Amino acid sequence: MSSAGHGYAMMRMDTRGVDAWDYVRIMRITGLCYQCGYISLEECLDQCLPIAQRLQKEYGSFEEIFESYIYGYQFWKNDSDDDRIYFYRRAAGEAVENIQSEYNTELVKD
């Protein structure tokens, strides 16, 4: 993504810009650590809970998280393909439409 594209992400997402990329990647890596047996499921969930809570607090919907994630992906890949971002946005909209009602579920440790 060009620096202009990064600026666009910042304009669209305010100070959240491309942050979801980092948050989601941390959760993915933590999940992989669990799958590989490096950490327990409880450790995995303990690490991911505060990140999920932060995502929920900073973004108003799954779609906003996904949009920020895609901007972060584009920035990481140095990719400025606007057609790709449109495709991903449309796919995300369809994917989260059925689960958006779950977005405000309180995220707490049992």
GROMACS .gro file of N, CA, C and O in nm, residues 14-94:
model
  324
   14ASP      N    1  -0.988   0.666   1.143
   14ASP     CA    2  -0.937   0.755   1.248
   14ASP      C    3  -0.802   0.703   1.297
   14ASP      O    4  -0.723   0.654   1.219
   15THR      N    5  -0.777   0.710   1.425
   15THR     CA    6  -0.648   0.667   1.479
   15THR      C    7  -0.633   0.516   1.480
   15THR      O    8  -0.524   0.465   1.502
   16ARG      N    9  -0.742   0.443   1.453
   16ARG     CA   10  -0.735   0.297   1.451
   16ARG      C   11  -0.664   0.246   1.327
   16ARG      O   12  -0.612   0.136   1.327
   17GLY      N   13  -0.667   0.326   1.220
   17GLY     CA   14  -0.597   0.295   1.096
   17GLY      C   15  -0.588   0.149   1.061
   17GLY      O   16  -0.685   0.088   1.022
   18VAL      N   17  -0.471   0.092   1.077
   18VAL     CA   18  -0.445  -0.046   1.040
   18VAL      C   19  -0.421  -0.135   1.162
   18VAL      O   20  -0.371  -0.246   1.150
   19ASP      N   21  -0.461  -0.088   1.280
   19ASP     CA   22  -0.432  -0.160   1.405
   19ASP      C   23  -0.491  -0.300   1.411
   19ASP      O   24  -0.433  -0.390   1.472
   20ALA      N   25  -0.607  -0.320   1.351
   20ALA     CA   26  -0.670  -0.453   1.359
   20ALA      C   27  -0.581  -0.560   1.300
   20ALA      O   28  -0.583  -0.676   1.345
   21TRP      N   29  -0.500  -0.526   1.199
   21TRP     CA   30  -0.405  -0.622   1.141
   21TRP      C   31  -0.317  -0.678   1.252
   21TRP      O   32  -0.300  -0.799   1.265
   22ASP      N   33  -0.261  -0.590   1.334
   22ASP     CA   34  -0.171  -0.634   1.441
   22ASP      C   35  -0.245  -0.716   1.546
   22ASP      O   36  -0.196  -0.820   1.589
   23TYR      N   37  -0.362  -0.669   1.588
   23TYR     CA   38  -0.437  -0.740   1.692
   23TYR      C   39  -0.477  -0.881   1.646
   23TYR      O   40  -0.461  -0.978   1.720
   24VAL      N   41  -0.530  -0.889   1.526
   24VAL     CA   42  -0.576  -1.019   1.475
   24VAL      C   43  -0.457  -1.112   1.453
   24VAL      O   44  -0.465  -1.232   1.481
   25ARG      N   45  -0.346  -1.059   1.406
   25ARG     CA   46  -0.227  -1.142   1.386
   25ARG      C   47  -0.175  -1.197   1.520
   25ARG      O   48  -0.135  -1.312   1.529
   26ILE      N   49  -0.178  -1.116   1.624
   26ILE     CA   50  -0.137  -1.164   1.756
   26ILE      C   51  -0.226  -1.280   1.800
   26ILE      O   52  -0.178  -1.383   1.849
   27MET      N   53  -0.357  -1.264   1.781
   27MET     CA   54  -0.449  -1.371   1.820
   27MET      C   55  -0.427  -1.496   1.735
   27MET      O   56  -0.432  -1.608   1.786
   28ARG      N   57  -0.398  -1.477   1.607
   28ARG     CA   58  -0.374  -1.593   1.520
   28ARG      C   59  -0.247  -1.667   1.563
   28ARG      O   60  -0.246  -1.790   1.571
   29ILE      N   61  -0.142  -1.594   1.589
   29ILE     CA   62  -0.016  -1.656   1.631
   29ILE      C   63  -0.034  -1.728   1.765
   29ILE      O   64   0.016  -1.839   1.785
   30THR      N   65  -0.110  -1.667   1.856
   30THR     CA   66  -0.138  -1.731   1.984
   30THR      C   67  -0.215  -1.861   1.964
   30THR      O   68  -0.184  -1.964   2.025
   31GLY      N   69  -0.312  -1.858   1.872
   31GLY     CA   70  -0.387  -1.980   1.840
   31GLY      C   71  -0.299  -2.087   1.780
   31GLY      O   72  -0.313  -2.207   1.811
   32LEU      N   73  -0.206  -2.047   1.696
   32LEU     CA   74  -0.112  -2.144   1.638
   32LEU      C   75  -0.021  -2.204   1.745
   32LEU      O   76   0.011  -2.323   1.740
   33CYS      N   77   0.018  -2.122   1.842
   33CYS     CA   78   0.100  -2.173   1.953
   33CYS      C   79   0.023  -2.280   2.030
   33CYS      O   80   0.081  -2.382   2.070
   34TYR      N   81  -0.106  -2.259   2.049
   34TYR     CA   82  -0.188  -2.360   2.115
   34TYR      C   83  -0.195  -2.486   2.028
   34TYR      O   84  -0.176  -2.598   2.078
   35GLN      N   85  -0.223  -2.470   1.899
   35GLN     CA   86  -0.236  -2.585   1.810
   35GLN      C   87  -0.107  -2.668   1.805
   35GLN      O   88  -0.112  -2.790   1.791
   36CYS      N   89   0.005  -2.601   1.818
   36CYS     CA   90   0.134  -2.672   1.814
   36CYS      C   91   0.173  -2.729   1.950
   36CYS      O   92   0.275  -2.795   1.963
   37GLY      N   93   0.094  -2.702   2.052
   37GLY     CA   94   0.121  -2.757   2.184
   37GLY      C   95   0.219  -2.676   2.268
   37GLY      O   96   0.264  -2.723   2.372
   38TYR      N   97   0.249  -2.553   2.226
   38TYR     CA   98   0.342  -2.470   2.303
   38TYR      C   99   0.276  -2.410   2.426
   38TYR      O  100   0.342  -2.381   2.525
   39ILE      N  101   0.145  -2.387   2.417
   39ILE     CA  102   0.070  -2.331   2.530
   39ILE      C  103  -0.062  -2.409   2.542
   39ILE      O  104  -0.107  -2.472   2.447
   40SER      N  105  -0.123  -2.400   2.659
   40SER     CA  106  -0.251  -2.467   2.681
   40SER      C  107  -0.364  -2.383   2.623
   40SER      O  108  -0.347  -2.264   2.592
   41LEU      N  109  -0.481  -2.444   2.611
   41LEU     CA  110  -0.598  -2.371   2.564
   41LEU      C  111  -0.628  -2.254   2.658
   41LEU      O  112  -0.659  -2.144   2.613
   42GLU      N  113  -0.618  -2.279   2.788
   42GLU     CA  114  -0.645  -2.172   2.885
   42GLU      C  115  -0.548  -2.056   2.867
   42GLU      O  116  -0.588  -1.939   2.870
   43GLU      N  117  -0.419  -2.085   2.847
   43GLU     CA  118  -0.321  -1.979   2.823
   43GLU      C  119  -0.355  -1.902   2.695
   43GLU      O  120  -0.345  -1.779   2.691
   44CYS      N  121  -0.393  -1.975   2.592
   44CYS     CA  122  -0.431  -1.914   2.465
   44CYS      C  123  -0.547  -1.817   2.485
   44CYS      O  124  -0.542  -1.702   2.442
   45LEU      N  125  -0.651  -1.864   2.550
   45LEU     CA  126  -0.769  -1.781   2.572
   45LEU      C  127  -0.737  -1.663   2.664
   45LEU      O  128  -0.787  -1.551   2.642
   46ASP      N  129  -0.653  -1.685   2.765
   46ASP     CA  130  -0.613  -1.576   2.855
   46ASP      C  131  -0.538  -1.466   2.779
   46ASP      O  132  -0.550  -1.347   2.812
   47GLN      N  133  -0.458  -1.505   2.681
   47GLN     CA  134  -0.383  -1.408   2.602
   47GLN      C  135  -0.474  -1.336   2.501
   47GLN      O  136  -0.455  -1.218   2.474
   48CYS      N  137  -0.571  -1.407   2.446
   48CYS     CA  138  -0.656  -1.350   2.341
   48CYS      C  139  -0.769  -1.263   2.395
   48CYS      O  140  -0.813  -1.170   2.327
   49LEU      N  141  -0.817  -1.292   2.517
   49LEU     CA  142  -0.930  -1.218   2.571
   49LEU      C  143  -0.908  -1.067   2.575
   49LEU      O  144  -0.991  -0.992   2.524
   50PRO      N  145  -0.797  -1.017   2.630
   50PRO     CA  146  -0.781  -0.871   2.634
   50PRO      C  147  -0.769  -0.809   2.494
   50PRO      O  148  -0.810  -0.696   2.472
   51ILE      N  149  -0.716  -0.885   2.400
   51ILE     CA  150  -0.705  -0.834   2.263
   51ILE      C  151  -0.845  -0.826   2.201
   51ILE      O  152  -0.879  -0.725   2.138
   52ALA      N  153  -0.925  -0.929   2.221
   52ALA     CA  154  -1.062  -0.929   2.169
   52ALA      C  155  -1.143  -0.816   2.233
   52ALA      O  156  -1.221  -0.748   2.164
   53GLN      N  157  -1.124  -0.793   2.362
   53GLN     CA  158  -1.194  -0.685   2.430
   53GLN      C  159  -1.154  -0.549   2.372
   53GLN      O  160  -1.237  -0.461   2.353
   54ARG      N  161  -1.026  -0.535   2.343
   54ARG     CA  162  -0.978  -0.409   2.286
   54ARG      C  163  -1.036  -0.388   2.146
   54ARG      O  164  -1.078  -0.277   2.111
   55LEU      N  165  -1.037  -0.494   2.065
   55LEU     CA  166  -1.096  -0.483   1.931
   55LEU      C  167  -1.242  -0.441   1.943
   55LEU      O  168  -1.288  -0.352   1.870
   56GLN      N  169  -1.316  -0.504   2.033
   56GLN     CA  170  -1.458  -0.473   2.050
   56GLN      C  171  -1.478  -0.328   2.095
   56GLN      O  172  -1.573  -0.262   2.053
   57LYS      N  173  -1.388  -0.280   2.178
   57LYS     CA  174  -1.398  -0.142   2.228
   57LYS      C  175  -1.363  -0.041   2.119
   57LYS      O  176  -1.427   0.064   2.108
   58GLU      N  177  -1.261  -0.070   2.039
   58GLU     CA  178  -1.212   0.027   1.942
   58GLU      C  179  -1.289   0.029   1.810
   58GLU      O  180  -1.284   0.128   1.739
   59TYR      N  181  -1.356  -0.081   1.778
   59TYR     CA  182  -1.426  -0.090   1.650
   59TYR      C  183  -1.574  -0.114   1.677
   59TYR      O  184  -1.610  -0.187   1.769
   60GLY      N  185  -1.659  -0.057   1.593
   60GLY     CA  186  -1.802  -0.066   1.614
   60GLY      C  187  -1.868  -0.190   1.556
   60GLY      O  188  -1.985  -0.215   1.583
   61SER      N  189  -1.794  -0.268   1.478
   61SER     CA  190  -1.853  -0.385   1.415
   61SER      C  191  -1.744  -0.478   1.365
   61SER      O  192  -1.628  -0.440   1.354
   62PHE      N  193  -1.785  -0.600   1.331
   62PHE     CA  194  -1.691  -0.693   1.269
   62PHE      C  195  -1.641  -0.638   1.136
   62PHE      O  196  -1.526  -0.655   1.099
   63GLU      N  197  -1.729  -0.570   1.066
   63GLU     CA  198  -1.691  -0.514   0.936
   63GLU      C  199  -1.581  -0.408   0.951
   63GLU      O  200  -1.487  -0.403   0.872
   64GLU      N  201  -1.589  -0.324   1.053
   64GLU     CA  202  -1.483  -0.225   1.077
   64GLU      C  203  -1.351  -0.294   1.111
   64GLU      O  204  -1.245  -0.249   1.066
   65ILE      N  205  -1.357  -0.398   1.190
   65ILE     CA  206  -1.234  -0.472   1.222
   65ILE      C  207  -1.175  -0.528   1.093
   65ILE      O  208  -1.055  -0.515   1.067
   66PHE      N  209  -1.258  -0.588   1.012
   66PHE     CA  210  -1.211  -0.648   0.888
   66PHE      C  211  -1.152  -0.542   0.795
   66PHE      O  212  -1.048  -0.564   0.734
   67GLU      N  213  -1.218  -0.427   0.786
   67GLU     CA  214  -1.167  -0.321   0.699
   67GLU      C  215  -1.029  -0.274   0.745
   67GLU      O  216  -0.937  -0.262   0.665
   68SER      N  217  -1.013  -0.253   0.874
   68SER     CA  218  -0.883  -0.213   0.928
   68SER      C  219  -0.779  -0.322   0.905
   68SER      O  220  -0.664  -0.295   0.871
   69TYR      N  221  -0.821  -0.448   0.922
   69TYR     CA  222  -0.731  -0.561   0.898
   69TYR      C  223  -0.683  -0.561   0.753
   69TYR      O  224  -0.564  -0.579   0.726
   70ILE      N  225  -0.774  -0.541   0.659
   70ILE     CA  226  -0.737  -0.542   0.517
   70ILE      C  227  -0.645  -0.425   0.485
   70ILE      O  228  -0.548  -0.441   0.410
   71TYR      N  229  -0.672  -0.308   0.541
   71TYR     CA  230  -0.579  -0.196   0.520
   71TYR      C  231  -0.440  -0.231   0.575
   71TYR      O  232  -0.338  -0.202   0.513
   72GLY      N  233  -0.436  -0.296   0.691
   72GLY     CA  234  -0.308  -0.338   0.748
   72GLY      C  235  -0.239  -0.439   0.661
   72GLY      O  236  -0.117  -0.435   0.641
   73TYR      N  237  -0.316  -0.533   0.607
   73TYR     CA  238  -0.261  -0.633   0.516
   73TYR      C  239  -0.202  -0.565   0.393
   73TYR      O  240  -0.090  -0.597   0.351
   74GLN      N  241  -0.276  -0.472   0.336
   74GLN     CA  242  -0.226  -0.400   0.218
   74GLN      C  243  -0.096  -0.326   0.251
   74GLN      O  244  -0.003  -0.325   0.173
   75PHE      N  245  -0.094  -0.262   0.368
   75PHE     CA  246   0.026  -0.188   0.408
   75PHE      C  247   0.144  -0.284   0.424
   75PHE      O  248   0.254  -0.258   0.378
   76TRP      N  249   0.120  -0.398   0.489
   76TRP     CA  250   0.224  -0.499   0.512
   76TRP      C  251   0.277  -0.554   0.380
   76TRP      O  252   0.397  -0.574   0.364
   77LYS      N  253   0.187  -0.578   0.284
   77LYS     CA  254   0.225  -0.634   0.154
   77LYS      C  255   0.271  -0.527   0.054
   77LYS      O  256   0.312  -0.559  -0.056
   78ASN      N  257   0.261  -0.398   0.094
   78ASN     CA  258   0.290  -0.287   0.004
   78ASN      C  259   0.207  -0.301  -0.124
   78ASN      O  260   0.257  -0.295  -0.235
   79ASP      N  261   0.078  -0.323  -0.105
   79ASP     CA  262  -0.016  -0.350  -0.213
   79ASP      C  263  -0.118  -0.237  -0.219
   79ASP      O  264  -0.181  -0.205  -0.120
   80SER      N  265  -0.136  -0.179  -0.334
   80SER     CA  266  -0.231  -0.069  -0.347
   80SER      C  267  -0.345  -0.103  -0.442
   80SER      O  268  -0.403  -0.016  -0.504
   81ASP      N  269  -0.378  -0.230  -0.454
   81ASP     CA  270  -0.482  -0.275  -0.546
   81ASP      C  271  -0.620  -0.243  -0.488
   81ASP      O  272  -0.670  -0.314  -0.403
   82ASP      N  273  -0.681  -0.135  -0.537
   82ASP     CA  274  -0.812  -0.094  -0.487
   82ASP      C  275  -0.921  -0.195  -0.520
   82ASP      O  276  -1.018  -0.208  -0.447
   83ASP      N  277  -0.907  -0.268  -0.632
   83ASP     CA  278  -1.006  -0.370  -0.665
   83ASP      C  279  -1.006  -0.481  -0.561
   83ASP      O  280  -1.110  -0.534  -0.525
   84ARG      N  281  -0.888  -0.516  -0.511
   84ARG     CA  282  -0.878  -0.621  -0.410
   84ARG      C  283  -0.947  -0.576  -0.280
   84ARG      O  284  -1.019  -0.652  -0.218
   85ILE      N  285  -0.925  -0.451  -0.240
   85ILE     CA  286  -0.988  -0.403  -0.117
   85ILE      C  287  -1.140  -0.403  -0.132
   85ILE      O  288  -1.213  -0.439  -0.041
   86TYR      N  289  -1.189  -0.367  -0.250
   86TYR     CA  290  -1.334  -0.371  -0.275
   86TYR      C  291  -1.384  -0.515  -0.263
   86TYR      O  292  -1.486  -0.541  -0.200
   87PHE      N  293  -1.315  -0.609  -0.323
   87PHE     CA  294  -1.354  -0.750  -0.317
   87PHE      C  295  -1.357  -0.798  -0.172
   87PHE      O  296  -1.453  -0.862  -0.128
   88TYR      N  297  -1.254  -0.768  -0.095
   88TYR     CA  298  -1.248  -0.811   0.044
   88TYR      C  299  -1.359  -0.747   0.128
   88TYR      O  300  -1.418  -0.810   0.214
   89ARG      N  301  -1.386  -0.620   0.104
   89ARG     CA  302  -1.492  -0.552   0.177
   89ARG      C  303  -1.626  -0.618   0.151
   89ARG      O  304  -1.705  -0.638   0.242
   90ARG      N  305  -1.652  -0.648   0.023
   90ARG     CA  306  -1.780  -0.711  -0.012
   90ARG      C  307  -1.789  -0.850   0.052
   90ARG      O  308  -1.891  -0.886   0.109
   91ALA      N  309  -1.682  -0.927   0.046
   91ALA     CA  310  -1.680  -1.060   0.106
   91ALA      C  311  -1.700  -1.051   0.257
   91ALA      O  312  -1.773  -1.131   0.316
   92ALA      N  313  -1.636  -0.955   0.320
   92ALA     CA  314  -1.650  -0.938   0.465
   92ALA      C  315  -1.793  -0.902   0.501
   92ALA      O  316  -1.849  -0.954   0.598
   93GLY      N  317  -1.853  -0.813   0.423
   93GLY     CA  318  -1.991  -0.774   0.449
   93GLY      C  319  -2.084  -0.893   0.446
   93GLY      O  320  -2.171  -0.908   0.533
   94GLU      N  321  -2.064  -0.980   0.349
   94GLU     CA  322  -2.148  -1.099   0.339
   94GLU      C  323  -2.120  -1.196   0.453
   94GLU      O  324  -2.211  -1.257   0.508
   0.00000   0.00000   0.00000
